[in-house]
Coordinates of C-alpha atoms in Angstrom, one line a residue:
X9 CA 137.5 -94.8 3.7
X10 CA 139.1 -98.2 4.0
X11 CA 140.1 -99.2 7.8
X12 CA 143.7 -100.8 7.6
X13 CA 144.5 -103.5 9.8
X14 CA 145.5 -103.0 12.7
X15 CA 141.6 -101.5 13.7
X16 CA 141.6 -102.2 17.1
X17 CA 138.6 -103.9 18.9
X18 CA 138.0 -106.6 16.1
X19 CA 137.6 -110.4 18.1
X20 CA 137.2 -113.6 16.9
X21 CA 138.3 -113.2 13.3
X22 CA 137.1 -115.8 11.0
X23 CA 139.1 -115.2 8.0
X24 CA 142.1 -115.8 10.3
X25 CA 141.4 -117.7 13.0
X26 CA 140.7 -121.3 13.6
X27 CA 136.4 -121.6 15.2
X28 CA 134.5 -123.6 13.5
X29 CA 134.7 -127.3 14.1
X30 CA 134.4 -130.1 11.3
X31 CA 134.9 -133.8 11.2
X32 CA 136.8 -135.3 8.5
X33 CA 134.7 -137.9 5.9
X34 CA 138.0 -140.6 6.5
X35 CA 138.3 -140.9 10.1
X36 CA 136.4 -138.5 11.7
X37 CA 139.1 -136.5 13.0
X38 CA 138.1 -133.1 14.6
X39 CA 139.3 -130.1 12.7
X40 CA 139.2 -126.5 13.3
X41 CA 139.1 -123.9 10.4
X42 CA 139.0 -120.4 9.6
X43 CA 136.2 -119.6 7.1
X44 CA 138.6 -120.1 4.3
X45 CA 140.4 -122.8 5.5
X46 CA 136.9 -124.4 5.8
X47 CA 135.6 -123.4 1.9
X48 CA 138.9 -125.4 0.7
X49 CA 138.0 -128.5 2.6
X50 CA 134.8 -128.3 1.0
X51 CA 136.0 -128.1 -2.4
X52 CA 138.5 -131.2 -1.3
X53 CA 134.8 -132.6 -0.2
X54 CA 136.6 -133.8 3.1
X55 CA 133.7 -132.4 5.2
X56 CA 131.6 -135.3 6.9
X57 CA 129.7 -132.6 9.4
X58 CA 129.7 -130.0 11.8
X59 CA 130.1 -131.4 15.5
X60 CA 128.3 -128.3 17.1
X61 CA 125.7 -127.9 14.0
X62 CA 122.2 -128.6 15.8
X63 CA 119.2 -130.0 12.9
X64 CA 117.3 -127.2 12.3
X65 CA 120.8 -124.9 11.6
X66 CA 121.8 -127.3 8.4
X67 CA 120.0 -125.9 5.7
X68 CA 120.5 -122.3 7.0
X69 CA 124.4 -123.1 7.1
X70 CA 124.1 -125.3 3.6
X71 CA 122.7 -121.9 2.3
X72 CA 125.0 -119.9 3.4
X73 CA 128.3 -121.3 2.4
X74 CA 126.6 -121.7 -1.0
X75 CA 125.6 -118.1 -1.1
X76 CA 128.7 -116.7 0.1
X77 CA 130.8 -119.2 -2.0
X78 CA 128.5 -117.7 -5.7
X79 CA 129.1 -114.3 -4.8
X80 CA 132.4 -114.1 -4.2
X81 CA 133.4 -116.3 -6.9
X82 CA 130.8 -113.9 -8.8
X83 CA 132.4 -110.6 -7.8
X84 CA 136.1 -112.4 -8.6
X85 CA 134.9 -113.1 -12.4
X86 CA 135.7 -116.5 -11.8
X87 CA 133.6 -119.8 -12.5
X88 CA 135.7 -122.6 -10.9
X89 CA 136.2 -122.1 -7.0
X90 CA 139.7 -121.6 -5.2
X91 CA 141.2 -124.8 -4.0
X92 CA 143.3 -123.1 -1.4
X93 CA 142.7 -121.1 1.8
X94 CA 144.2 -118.0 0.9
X95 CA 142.3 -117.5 -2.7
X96 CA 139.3 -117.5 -0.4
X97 CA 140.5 -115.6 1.8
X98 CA 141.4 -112.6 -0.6
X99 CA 137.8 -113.2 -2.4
X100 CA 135.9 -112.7 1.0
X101 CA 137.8 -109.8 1.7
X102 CA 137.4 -108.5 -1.5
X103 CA 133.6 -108.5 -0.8
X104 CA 134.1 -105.4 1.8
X105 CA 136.1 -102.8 0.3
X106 CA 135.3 -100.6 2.8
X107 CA 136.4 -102.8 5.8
X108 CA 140.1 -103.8 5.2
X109 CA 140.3 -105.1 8.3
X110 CA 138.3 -107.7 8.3
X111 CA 135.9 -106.3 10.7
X112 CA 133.1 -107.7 8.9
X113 CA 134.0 -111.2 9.1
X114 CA 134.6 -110.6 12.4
X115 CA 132.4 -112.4 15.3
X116 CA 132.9 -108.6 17.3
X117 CA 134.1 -105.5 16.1
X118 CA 132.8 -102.1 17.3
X119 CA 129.2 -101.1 17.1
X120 CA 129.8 -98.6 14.4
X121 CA 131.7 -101.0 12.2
X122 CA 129.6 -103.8 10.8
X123 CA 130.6 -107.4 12.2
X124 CA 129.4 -110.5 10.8
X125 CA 125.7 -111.1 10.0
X126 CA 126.0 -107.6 12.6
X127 CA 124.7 -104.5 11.0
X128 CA 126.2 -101.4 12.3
X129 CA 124.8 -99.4 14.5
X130 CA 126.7 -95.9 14.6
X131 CA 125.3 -93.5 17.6
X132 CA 124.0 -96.1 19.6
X133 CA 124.9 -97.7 22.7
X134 CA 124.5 -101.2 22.7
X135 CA 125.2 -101.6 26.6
X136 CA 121.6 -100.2 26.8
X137 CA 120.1 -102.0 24.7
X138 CA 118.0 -104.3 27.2
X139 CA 118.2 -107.5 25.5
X140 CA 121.0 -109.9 26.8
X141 CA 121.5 -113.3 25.7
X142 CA 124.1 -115.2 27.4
X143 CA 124.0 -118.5 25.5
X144 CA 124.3 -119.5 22.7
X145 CA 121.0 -121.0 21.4
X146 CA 119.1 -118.1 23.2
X147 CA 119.9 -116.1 20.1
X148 CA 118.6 -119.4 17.9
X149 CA 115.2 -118.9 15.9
X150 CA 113.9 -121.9 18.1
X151 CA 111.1 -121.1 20.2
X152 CA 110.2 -123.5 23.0
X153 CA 107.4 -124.2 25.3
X154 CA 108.0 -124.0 28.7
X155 CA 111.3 -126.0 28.6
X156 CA 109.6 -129.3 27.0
X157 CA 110.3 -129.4 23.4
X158 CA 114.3 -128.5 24.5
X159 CA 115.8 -126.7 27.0
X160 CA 116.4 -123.3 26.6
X161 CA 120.0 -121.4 27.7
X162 CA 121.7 -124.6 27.4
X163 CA 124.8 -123.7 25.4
X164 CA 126.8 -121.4 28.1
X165 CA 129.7 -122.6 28.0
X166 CA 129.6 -122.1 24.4
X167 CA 132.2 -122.1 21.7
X168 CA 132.3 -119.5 19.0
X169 CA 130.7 -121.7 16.3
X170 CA 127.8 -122.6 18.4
X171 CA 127.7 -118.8 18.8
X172 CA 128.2 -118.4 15.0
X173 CA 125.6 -121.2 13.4
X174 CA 123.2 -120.0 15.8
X175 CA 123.7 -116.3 14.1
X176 CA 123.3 -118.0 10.7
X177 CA 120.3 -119.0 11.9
X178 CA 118.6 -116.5 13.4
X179 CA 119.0 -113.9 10.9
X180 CA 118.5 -115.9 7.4
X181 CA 115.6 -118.4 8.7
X182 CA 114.0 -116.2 11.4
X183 CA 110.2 -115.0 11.7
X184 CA 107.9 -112.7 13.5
X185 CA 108.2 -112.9 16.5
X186 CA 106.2 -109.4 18.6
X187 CA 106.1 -105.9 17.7
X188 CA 109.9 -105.0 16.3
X189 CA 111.2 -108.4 16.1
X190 CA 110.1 -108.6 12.1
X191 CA 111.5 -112.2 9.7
X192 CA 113.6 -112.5 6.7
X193 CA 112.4 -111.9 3.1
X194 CA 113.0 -115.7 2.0
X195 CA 109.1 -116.8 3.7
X196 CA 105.5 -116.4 2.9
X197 CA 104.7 -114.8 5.9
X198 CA 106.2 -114.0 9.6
X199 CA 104.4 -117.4 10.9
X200 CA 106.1 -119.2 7.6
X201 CA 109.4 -121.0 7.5
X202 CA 112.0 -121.2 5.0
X203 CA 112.3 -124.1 3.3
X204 CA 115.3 -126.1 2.0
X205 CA 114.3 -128.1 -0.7
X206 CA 116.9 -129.2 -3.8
X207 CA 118.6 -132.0 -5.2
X208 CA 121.4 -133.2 -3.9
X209 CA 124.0 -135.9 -5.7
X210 CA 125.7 -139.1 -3.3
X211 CA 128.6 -137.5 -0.9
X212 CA 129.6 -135.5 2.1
X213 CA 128.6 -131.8 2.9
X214 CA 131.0 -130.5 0.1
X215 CA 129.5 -132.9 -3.1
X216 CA 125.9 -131.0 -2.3
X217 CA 127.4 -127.6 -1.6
X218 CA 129.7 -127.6 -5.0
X219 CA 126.9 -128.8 -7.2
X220 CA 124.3 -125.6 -5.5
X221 CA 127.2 -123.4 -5.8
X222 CA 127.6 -124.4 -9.5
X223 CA 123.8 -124.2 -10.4
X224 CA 123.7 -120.7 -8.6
X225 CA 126.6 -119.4 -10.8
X226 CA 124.9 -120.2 -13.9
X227 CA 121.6 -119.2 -12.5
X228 CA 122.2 -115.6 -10.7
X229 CA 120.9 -114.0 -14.2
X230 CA 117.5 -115.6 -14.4
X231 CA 117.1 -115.3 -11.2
X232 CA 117.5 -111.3 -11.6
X233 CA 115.8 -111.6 -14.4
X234 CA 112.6 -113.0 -13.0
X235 CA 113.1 -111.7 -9.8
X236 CA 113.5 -108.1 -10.7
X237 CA 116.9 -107.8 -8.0
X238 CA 119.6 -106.2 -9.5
X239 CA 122.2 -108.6 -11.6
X240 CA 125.1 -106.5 -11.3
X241 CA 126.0 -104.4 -7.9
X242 CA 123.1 -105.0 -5.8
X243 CA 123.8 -105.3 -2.0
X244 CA 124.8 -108.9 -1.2
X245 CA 126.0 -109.0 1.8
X246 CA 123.4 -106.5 4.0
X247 CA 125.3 -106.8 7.2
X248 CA 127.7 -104.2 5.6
X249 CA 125.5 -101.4 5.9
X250 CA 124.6 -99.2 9.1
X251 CA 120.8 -99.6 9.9
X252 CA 118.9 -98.0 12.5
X253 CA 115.8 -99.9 12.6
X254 CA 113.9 -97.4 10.5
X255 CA 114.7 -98.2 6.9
X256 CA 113.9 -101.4 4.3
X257 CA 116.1 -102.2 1.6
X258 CA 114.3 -102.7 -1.3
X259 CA 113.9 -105.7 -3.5
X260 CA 115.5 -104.4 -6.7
X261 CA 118.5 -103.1 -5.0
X262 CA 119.8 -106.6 -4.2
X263 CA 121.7 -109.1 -5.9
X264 CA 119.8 -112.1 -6.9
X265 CA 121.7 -114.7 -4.3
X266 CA 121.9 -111.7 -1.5
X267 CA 122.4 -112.9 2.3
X268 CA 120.2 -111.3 4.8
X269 CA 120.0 -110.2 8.2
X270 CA 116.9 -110.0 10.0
X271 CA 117.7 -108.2 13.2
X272 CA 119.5 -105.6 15.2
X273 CA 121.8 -108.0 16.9
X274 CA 125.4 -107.5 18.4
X275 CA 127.6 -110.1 19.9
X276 CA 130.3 -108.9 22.3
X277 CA 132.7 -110.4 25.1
X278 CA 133.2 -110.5 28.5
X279 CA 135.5 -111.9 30.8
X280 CA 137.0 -114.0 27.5
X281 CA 133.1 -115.6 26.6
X282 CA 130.7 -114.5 23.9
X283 CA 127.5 -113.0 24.6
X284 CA 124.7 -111.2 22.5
X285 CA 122.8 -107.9 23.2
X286 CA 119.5 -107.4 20.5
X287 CA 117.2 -104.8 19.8
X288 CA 113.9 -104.2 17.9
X289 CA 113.7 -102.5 14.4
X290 CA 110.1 -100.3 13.6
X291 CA 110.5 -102.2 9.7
X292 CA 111.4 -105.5 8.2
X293 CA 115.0 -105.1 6.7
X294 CA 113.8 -106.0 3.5
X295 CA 110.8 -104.0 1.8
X296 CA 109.3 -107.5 0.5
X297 CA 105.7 -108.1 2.0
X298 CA 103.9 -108.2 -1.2
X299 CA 106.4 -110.9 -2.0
X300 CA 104.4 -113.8 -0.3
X301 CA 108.3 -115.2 0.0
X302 CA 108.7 -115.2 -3.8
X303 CA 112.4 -114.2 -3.6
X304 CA 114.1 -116.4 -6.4
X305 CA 116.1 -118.4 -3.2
X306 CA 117.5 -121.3 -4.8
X307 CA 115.8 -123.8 -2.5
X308 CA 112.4 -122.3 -1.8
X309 CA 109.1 -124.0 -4.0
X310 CA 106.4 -121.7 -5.1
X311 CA 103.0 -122.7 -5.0
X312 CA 102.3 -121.1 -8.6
X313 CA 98.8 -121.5 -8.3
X314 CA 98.9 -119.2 -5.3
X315 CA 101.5 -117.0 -5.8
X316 CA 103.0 -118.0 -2.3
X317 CA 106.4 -119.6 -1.6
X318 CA 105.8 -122.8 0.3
X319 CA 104.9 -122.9 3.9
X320 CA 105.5 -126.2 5.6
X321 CA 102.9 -127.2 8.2
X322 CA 103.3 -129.0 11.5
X323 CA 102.9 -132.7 9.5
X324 CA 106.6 -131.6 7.8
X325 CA 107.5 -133.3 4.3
X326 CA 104.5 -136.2 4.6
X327 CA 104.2 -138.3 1.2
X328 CA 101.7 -136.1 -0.2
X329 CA 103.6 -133.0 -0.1
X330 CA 106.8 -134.8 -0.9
X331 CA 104.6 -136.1 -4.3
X332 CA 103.8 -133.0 -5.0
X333 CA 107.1 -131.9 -5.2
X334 CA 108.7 -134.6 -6.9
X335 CA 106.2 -134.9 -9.6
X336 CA 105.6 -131.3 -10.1
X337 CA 102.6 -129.8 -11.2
X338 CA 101.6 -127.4 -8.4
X339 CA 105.2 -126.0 -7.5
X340 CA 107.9 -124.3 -9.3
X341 CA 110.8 -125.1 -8.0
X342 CA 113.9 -122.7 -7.2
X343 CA 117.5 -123.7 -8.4
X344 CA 118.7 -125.9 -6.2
X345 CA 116.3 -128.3 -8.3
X346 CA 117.7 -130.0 -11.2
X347 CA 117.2 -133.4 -12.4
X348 CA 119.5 -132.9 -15.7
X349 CA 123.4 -132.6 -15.9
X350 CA 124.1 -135.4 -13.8
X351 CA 126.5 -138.1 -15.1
X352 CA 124.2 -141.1 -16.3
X353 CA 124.1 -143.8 -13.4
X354 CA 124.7 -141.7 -10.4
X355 CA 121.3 -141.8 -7.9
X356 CA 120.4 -138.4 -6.4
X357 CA 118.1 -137.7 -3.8
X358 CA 115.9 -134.6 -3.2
X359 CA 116.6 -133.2 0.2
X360 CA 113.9 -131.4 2.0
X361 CA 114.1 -129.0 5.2
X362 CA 112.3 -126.7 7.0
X363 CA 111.8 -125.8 10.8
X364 CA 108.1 -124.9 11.3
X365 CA 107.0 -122.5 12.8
X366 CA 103.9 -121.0 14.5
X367 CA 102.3 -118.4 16.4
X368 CA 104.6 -118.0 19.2
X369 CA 105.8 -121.3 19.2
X370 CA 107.7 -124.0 16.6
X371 CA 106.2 -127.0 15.5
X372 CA 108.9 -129.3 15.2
X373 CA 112.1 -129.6 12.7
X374 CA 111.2 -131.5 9.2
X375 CA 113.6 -133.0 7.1
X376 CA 113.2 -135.9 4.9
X377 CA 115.8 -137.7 1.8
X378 CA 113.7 -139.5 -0.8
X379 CA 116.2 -141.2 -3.7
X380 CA 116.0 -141.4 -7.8
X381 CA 117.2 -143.6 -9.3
X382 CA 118.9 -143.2 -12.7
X383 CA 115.8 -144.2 -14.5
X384 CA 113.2 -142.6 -12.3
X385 CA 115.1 -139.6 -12.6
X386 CA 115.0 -139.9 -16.4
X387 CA 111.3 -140.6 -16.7
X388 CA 110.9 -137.0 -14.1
X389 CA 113.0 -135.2 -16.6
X390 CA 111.2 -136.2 -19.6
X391 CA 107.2 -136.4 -21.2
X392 CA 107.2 -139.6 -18.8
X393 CA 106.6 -137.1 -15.9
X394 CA 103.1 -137.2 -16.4
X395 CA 102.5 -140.8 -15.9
X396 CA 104.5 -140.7 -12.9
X397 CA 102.6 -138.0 -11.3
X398 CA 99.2 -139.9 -12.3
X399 CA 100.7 -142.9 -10.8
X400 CA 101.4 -140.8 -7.3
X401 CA 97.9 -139.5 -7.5
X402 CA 96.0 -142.9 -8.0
X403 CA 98.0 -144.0 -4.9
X404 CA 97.4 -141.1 -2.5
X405 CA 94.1 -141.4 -3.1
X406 CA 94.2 -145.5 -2.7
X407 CA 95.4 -144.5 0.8
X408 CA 93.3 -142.2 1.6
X409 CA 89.8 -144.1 0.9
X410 CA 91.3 -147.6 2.4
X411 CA 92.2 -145.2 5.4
X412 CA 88.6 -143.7 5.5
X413 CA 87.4 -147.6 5.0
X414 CA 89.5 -148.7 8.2
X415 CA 88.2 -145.8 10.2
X416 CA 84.8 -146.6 9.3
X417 CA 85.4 -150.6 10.4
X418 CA 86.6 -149.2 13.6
X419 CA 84.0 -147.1 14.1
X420 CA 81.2 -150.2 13.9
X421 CA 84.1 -152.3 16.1
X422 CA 84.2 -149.7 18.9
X423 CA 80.6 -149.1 18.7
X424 CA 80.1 -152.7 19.5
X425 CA 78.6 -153.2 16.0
X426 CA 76.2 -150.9 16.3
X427 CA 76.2 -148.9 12.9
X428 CA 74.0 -146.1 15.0
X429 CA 75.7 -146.0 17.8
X430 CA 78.3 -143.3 17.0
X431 CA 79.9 -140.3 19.1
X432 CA 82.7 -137.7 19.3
X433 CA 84.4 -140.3 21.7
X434 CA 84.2 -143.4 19.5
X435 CA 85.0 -141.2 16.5
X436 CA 88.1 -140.1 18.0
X437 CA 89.4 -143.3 19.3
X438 CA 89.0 -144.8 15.5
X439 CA 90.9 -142.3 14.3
X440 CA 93.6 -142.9 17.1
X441 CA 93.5 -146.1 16.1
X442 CA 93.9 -146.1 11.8
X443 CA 97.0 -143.3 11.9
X444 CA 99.3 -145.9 11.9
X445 CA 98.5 -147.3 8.5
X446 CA 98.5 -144.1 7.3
X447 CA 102.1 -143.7 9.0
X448 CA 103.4 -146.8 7.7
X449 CA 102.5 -146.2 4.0
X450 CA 104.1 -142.6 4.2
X451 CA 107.5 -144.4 5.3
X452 CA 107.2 -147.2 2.5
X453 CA 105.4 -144.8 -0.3
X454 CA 107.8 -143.7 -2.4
X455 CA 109.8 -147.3 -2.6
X456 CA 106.6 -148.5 -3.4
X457 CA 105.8 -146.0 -6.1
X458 CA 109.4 -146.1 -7.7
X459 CA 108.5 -150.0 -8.4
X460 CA 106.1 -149.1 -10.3
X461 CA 107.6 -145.9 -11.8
X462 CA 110.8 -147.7 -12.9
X463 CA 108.9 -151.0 -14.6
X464 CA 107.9 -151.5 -18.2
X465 CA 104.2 -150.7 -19.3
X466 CA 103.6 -154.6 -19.6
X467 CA 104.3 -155.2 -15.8
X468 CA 103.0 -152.2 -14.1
X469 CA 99.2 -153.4 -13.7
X470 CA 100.5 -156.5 -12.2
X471 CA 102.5 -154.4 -10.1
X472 CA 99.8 -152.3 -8.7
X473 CA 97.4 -154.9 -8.2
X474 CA 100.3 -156.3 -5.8
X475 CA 100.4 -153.0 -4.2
X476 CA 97.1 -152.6 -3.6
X477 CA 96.5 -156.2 -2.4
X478 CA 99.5 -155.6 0.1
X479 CA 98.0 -152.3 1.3
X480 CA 94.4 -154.3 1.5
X481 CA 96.8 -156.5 3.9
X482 CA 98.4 -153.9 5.6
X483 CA 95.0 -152.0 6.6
X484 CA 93.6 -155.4 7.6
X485 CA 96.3 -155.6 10.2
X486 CA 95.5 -152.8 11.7
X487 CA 92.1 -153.3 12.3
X488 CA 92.1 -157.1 13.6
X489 CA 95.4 -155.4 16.1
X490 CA 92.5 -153.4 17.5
X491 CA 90.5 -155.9 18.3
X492 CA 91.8 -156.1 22.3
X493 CA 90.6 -152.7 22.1
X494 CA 87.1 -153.1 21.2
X495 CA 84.2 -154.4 23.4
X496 CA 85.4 -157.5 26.3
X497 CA 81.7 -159.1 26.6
X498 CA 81.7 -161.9 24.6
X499 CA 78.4 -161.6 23.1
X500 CA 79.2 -157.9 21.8
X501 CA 83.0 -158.6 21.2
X502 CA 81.8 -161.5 18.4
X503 CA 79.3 -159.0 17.3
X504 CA 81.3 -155.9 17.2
X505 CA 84.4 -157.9 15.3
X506 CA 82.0 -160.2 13.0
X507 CA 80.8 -156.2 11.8
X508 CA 83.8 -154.2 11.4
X509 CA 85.3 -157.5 9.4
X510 CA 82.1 -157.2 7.8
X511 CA 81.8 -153.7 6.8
X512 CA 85.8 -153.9 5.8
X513 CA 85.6 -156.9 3.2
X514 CA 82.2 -155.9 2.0
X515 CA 83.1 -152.1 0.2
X516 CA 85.9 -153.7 -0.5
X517 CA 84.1 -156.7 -2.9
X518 CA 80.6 -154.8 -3.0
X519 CA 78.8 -153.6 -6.2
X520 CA 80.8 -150.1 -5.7
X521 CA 84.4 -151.1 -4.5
X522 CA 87.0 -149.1 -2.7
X523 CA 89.6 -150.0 -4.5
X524 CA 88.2 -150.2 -8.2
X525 CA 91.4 -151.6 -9.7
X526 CA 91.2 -154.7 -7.4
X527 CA 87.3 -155.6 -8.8
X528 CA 88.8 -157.8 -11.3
X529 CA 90.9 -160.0 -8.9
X530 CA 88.2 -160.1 -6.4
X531 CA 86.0 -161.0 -9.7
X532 CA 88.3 -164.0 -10.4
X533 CA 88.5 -165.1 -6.4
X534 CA 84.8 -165.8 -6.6
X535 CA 85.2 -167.3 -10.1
X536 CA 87.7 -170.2 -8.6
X537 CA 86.2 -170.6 -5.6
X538 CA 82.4 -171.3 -7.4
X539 CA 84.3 -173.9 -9.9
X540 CA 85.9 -175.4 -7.0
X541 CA 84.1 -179.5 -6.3
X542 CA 81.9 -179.1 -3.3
X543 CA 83.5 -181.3 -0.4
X544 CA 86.9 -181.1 -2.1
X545 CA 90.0 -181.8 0.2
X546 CA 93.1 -180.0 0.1
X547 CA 96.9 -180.8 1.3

């Protein structure tokens, strides 16, 4: 039976009221939105960001508003989104026919009525329930060690939106965390993460968010289809429905773009502030273990080879991974990723996002932008792709045996030239001591690899003999900068440098170089300098 509206016990109202802060792309200008009011500046594409939106709560928030935005546009029969406040407002309403009120859009409502992202929890009583979290981002996903990463209980004097982006987070983005504190569907894994990972087109928070919503509209079917989730009336929005702790929705009964909810969690007030009281479940809300995180979410990779949606480690988006997934090969990507449709010379850039996580602890929040240009994005799209991706590969793998060549020099350096004097110690220090050029080419790699990408087939030999010559340069740097570190006697220090240059220059121009495709230069070097006069004077 509906509820009509005047249900009493129903706080913070975000169909109606004004809590969540934005900045205008113009001026800056703080505003403060109801949910609706907020989906129509996003269509306007007005939004520059979210004052109170911490790094790791963008994509979850992103994914959201995207999600929310499909279905109800979805469940309206409707393909172009509202431009006013009040057709959103009627939409999201329309998505709880049961609730009237507006008690599920609702920050607190009454523990037997759902509230948002709040499943309801008839028969019990939440004053008992032993968990109680009086700020804000103690009821994050972040966990911290000891107070060092960032300080925990921070936000008590928190506004509702802190309040409400740190729910967003929690219960679409969450893992395992202890016996009855189970993670969301959307991850390989309770130690996994879920990762953001699309294309996104120049432009503030609403360009990105209308161009996902789009692609979600058209691609809710296959998305059913291949997901096996129900294409028409599945649950979408499983905060509506009461849960105890002791059931699983399954897979198939969900629609294909479904929001989640990972937790028993209730927010309630007292003495005019927010608070949260949380509990343990006995199951995962949604039945999908023998998913490995293969969920059909929009902006979640799959490893195809391995049947697992991708986990991010604690290194985040480094160049190889971010190859990987621009080139394709090894990942299928979800629908957020689409290189065609675009108008011809706008640049895009793939967005990638993901808070790690570990065994009882977070390693760090990842994002990285890399752009495509028209013509990159072209050669991606097409046959091309394959060259690229070769391309990538030769220059990973350029990077990686110059990197084991400049550890190897430092080795002999800090062994005082001593190719048989090796320990853990020295071993160690060397390594220290080349992660920097392997650092600096991540940073530069794709620019580096787009010249190449982007040029005709006559110039791209020169071009990657200038490459590798400038990365020859780079690692060469980085060993003679580690020269104050090696060995102070002077006998041992001449020795010790005289041998690392040594052992550096030689693989490099010996019978089996490094570098193969920098033979023929190094050829012509000796050819010039051998037809050079002997005694010959130069300016």
């Amino acid at each position: 039976m509906p509820h009509d509206a005047t249900t009493p016990g129903l706080r913070r109202n975000l169909l109606n009221e004004a809590l969540i802060r934005w900045r205008c792309v113009v001026h800056g200008e703080l505003h403060r939105s109801s949910l609706p009011e907020l989906l129509a500046a996003m269509v306007a594409d007005t939004v520059r960001d979210f004052p109170a939106l911490r790094p790791h709560q963008r994509h979850p928030w992103h994914a959201f508003l995207a999600q929310l935005a499909a279905i109800a546009l979805h469940r309206a029969g409707r393909a172009q989104p509202w431009t006013d406040a009040a057709g959103w407002r009627t939409a999201l309403l329309a998505l709880t026919p049961a609730d009237t009120d507006g008690a599920a859009w609702c920050m607190v409502a009454p523990p037997d009525r759902p509230a948002l992202l709040q499943p309801p929890v008839p028969g019990e009583r939440i004053a008992a329930w032993k968990n109680v979290l009086l700020a804000a981002d103690e009821l994050d996903m972040l966990v911290t060690a000891k107070n060092h990463d960032i300080k925990a209980a921070r936000a008590r004097r928190a506004e509702p939106d802190d309040w409400l982006f740190a729910l967003v987070s929690l219960q679409t983005q969450e893992g395992f965390l202890g016996a009855g504190n189970y993670g969301v569907s959307r991850m390989n894994g309770g130690f996994a993460s879920r990762p953001g990972v699309g294309v996104a087109p120049p432009g503030a928070w609403g360009t990105r968010w209308l161009a996902d919503l789009t692609t979600l509209l058209e691609q809710r079917t296959t998305i059913a289809d291949q997901q096996g989730l129900a294409a028409e009336g599945g649950h979408a929005l499983l905060w509506l429905m009461p849960w105890s702790g002791a059931e699983s929705l399954s897979m198939q009964a969900l629609d294909p773009l479904y929001i989640e909810i990972c937790r028993r969690v209730r927010l309630d007030e007292a003495a005019g502030a927010l608070l949260a009281r949380a509990t343990g479940s006995k199951v995962a809300r949604v039945a999908s273990k023998d998913r490995n995180g293969i969920t059909g979410d929009p902006w979640t990779p799959v490893d195809a080879a391995e049947g697992k949606a991708l986990t991010v480690s604690g290194a985040g988006f480094e160049y190889k991974l971010m190859t990987e997934l621009l080139t394709g090969g090894r990942f299928t990507h979800g629908a957020a990723w689409r290189l065609d449709g675009w108008p011809q010379d706008v640049v895009l850039q793939v967005v990638a996002q993901a808070t790690v996580r570990g065994q009882g602890k977070t390693e760090g929040y990842h994002e990285r932008r890399v752009p495509i240009s028209p013509k990159l994005r072209r050669r991606l799209a097409g046959p091309q792709r394959v060259a690229v991706a070769e391309m990538a590969r030769q220059r990973v793998a350029a990077i990686a045996d110059l990197r084991k060549l400049l550890w190897s020099a430092l080795v002999l350096l800090f062994a005082n030239g001593d190719g048989g004097d090796r320990n853990d110690s020295i071993s160690d220090k060397a390594g220290r001591f080349a992660r920097p050029f392997e650092q600096g080419e991540d940073a530069r790699f794709f620019d580096d690899l787009a010249l190449e990408a982007e040029a005709e087939d006559a110039d791209r030999l020169g071009l990657r003999v200038q490459w590798l010559l400038g990365l020859v340069d780079r690692a060469e740097h980085v060993l003679t900068r580690a020269f104050d570190a090696g060995p102070r006697n002077g006998m041992q220090r001449y020795k010790a440098r005289a041998a690392a240059l040594g052992r550096f220059h030689g693989a490099l121009r010996g019978a089996k170089p490094v570098l193969p495709d920098l033979a023929p230069h190094y050829a012509q070097q000796r050819r010039e300098a051998a037809a050079e006069p002997r005694g010959a004077c130069h300016d």
